[in-house]
Amino acid sequence: SSVEVDSSGEAHAYEETHTYEEEEEMAELRPVAVVIKNPRSSWIDYYWQNPESNELLYQGKIDPRGTSATSSYAGHVFVFAPAKKGPEKEFARVHVTEEKNLYILPLEEDNSNENDIKYYQQLLEEQRFVEDYRKRTGRPTHHVSSNEYFWKCIPENSQDPSAIEKCRDTQPVSFALEALSTEPKVFRINNGRLKKKKKGEKNLFFKKKQALSDFEADLVISLAKPKIKRSLAGTHGGLVSNTRTSRNTWLDRNEHLVMETLYRRAADILNISESVLYPDKNVEQLQVVNYQVGQEYTSHHDFGADGHPQQRMITLLFYLNNQTAPDAGGETAFPKAKNGYLKVHAGKGNAVLFYSMLEDGNADDLSLHAALPVKKGEKWIGMLFFFFYFTKR
Ligand SMILES: O=C(O)CCC(=O)C(=O)O
Ligand SMILES: [Fe+2]
């Protein structure tokens, strides 16, 4: 059920209530987005231990000095071994806990290579930052950005360092506004503007009514249909993944007039100039996803695991069709939302927005979310990811 806190009719804070059983089930399963870093200059393999059978299941490889992000639950165990040597050659294992999401694997015991050691020290420093950050702020993060102008400015060309430099002197522009805040990290639309929510209003995201008309939503689906393919996910980008069983495609802003409209609506929602919403600046193409019965996208973050400079900081979800029944599944779930587990299917034409980054530019672990399995009918959703280039400390 949804609760309206705003009488303007523009937007509605959204709250989901759950059955006792659902809450219990969620409390039991504590999702953790685990980031694993390999300090070695060689490939490694990793395995997941099935808690029932203790069997080790191959999960994939991690590149030399690479990172792997995987959706997991507290209590899970992962085992690491040099590539192609089999799990018997295990050199490390990770017991996933709720308190920790960044795991740095050890170097080879006899490794005395200076560069490797230096790299390993850097990773440990990053881990210290993440842990210290959590102690200081009470908020879990995954990686570091120390660009203090992070939220203040969207330069016309955010890949151009001098454009970013110019932002230092400008007043916070509309993209930043009061909209971007850490605590509580929740917003709603009021007269087309994003407003910081009052303290105590603890939703993670807000819902916008009628972001698209039914006609527009149908049109977006019909543009996507002929192009749609099995979704890829995972560290290597090109892996068919069982964390993501849906099909997807991308639609360009120039693809059709309805796409131009959609981008302009998105600009209105964020209260920024539509001229900054192009794939080379600040926003990706619209990603359209179709989920059939049983398909899902398990818990994940939208920001990248390796802290590379293009980080998705805001996600805007356009729901393109309705659930066929209240128990049809396919909601977007936020297992770490501040008031507990939240799930939402906003309904055809409506939109939900959430932030993946904290005000200081660090990744917000609490933005963890999942597309729950569809149980009846199908689900169509369109997503815009807004990003901003920043340099890592
Ligand atoms: O389908 C949804 O509800 C969310 C999908 C999502 O989180 C993603 O693709 O990143
Ligand atoms: Fe996502």
Coordinates of N, CA, C and O and ligand atoms in Angstrom, one line a residue, residues 244 291 297 300 302 332 369 371 379 381 383 385, ligand 1:
R244 N 20.9 -12.3 -13.3 CA 20.1 -11.4 -14.1 C 19.6 -12.2 -15.3 O 20.3 -12.5 -16.3
Y291 N 11.0 -8.8 -18.1 CA 11.1 -10.0 -17.3 C 9.9 -10.9 -17.5 O 8.8 -10.4 -17.4
Y297 N 16.4 -9.9 -11.2 CA 17.7 -9.4 -11.1 C 18.0 -9.3 -9.6 O 17.4 -8.6 -8.8
H300 N 21.8 -6.0 -6.0 CA 23.0 -5.4 -6.5 C 23.0 -3.9 -6.3 O 21.9 -3.3 -5.9
D302 N 23.8 -0.1 -8.3 CA 24.0 0.4 -9.7 C 25.3 1.0 -9.9 O 25.8 1.2 -11.0
T332 N 10.4 -3.8 -7.4 CA 11.8 -3.5 -7.1 C 11.9 -3.5 -5.6 O 11.1 -2.8 -4.9
H369 N 19.5 -3.0 -4.2 CA 18.2 -3.3 -4.6 C 18.1 -4.5 -5.5 O 19.2 -5.0 -6.0
A371 N 15.4 -6.7 -8.5 CA 14.1 -6.8 -9.2 C 13.6 -8.2 -8.8 O 14.2 -9.2 -9.2
K379 N 6.9 -8.3 -16.9 CA 7.2 -6.9 -16.5 C 8.1 -6.2 -17.5 O 9.0 -6.8 -18.1
I381 N 10.2 -2.5 -17.8 CA 10.6 -1.4 -17.1 C 11.7 -0.6 -17.9 O 12.4 -1.2 -18.7
M383 N 14.9 2.2 -17.6 CA 15.7 2.8 -16.6 C 16.7 3.9 -17.2 O 17.3 3.6 -18.2
F385 N 20.1 5.9 -15.9 CA 21.1 6.0 -14.9 C 21.8 7.4 -15.1 O 22.3 7.6 -16.2
Ligands
LIG1 O1 13.7 -4.0 -12.8 C1 13.8 -3.4 -11.7 O2 12.9 -3.2 -10.9 C2 15.1 -2.8 -11.3 C3 16.2 -3.3 -12.3 C4 17.6 -2.8 -11.8 O3 17.8 -2.5 -10.7 C5 18.7 -2.8 -12.8 O4 18.6 -3.3 -13.9 O5 19.8 -2.2 -12.4

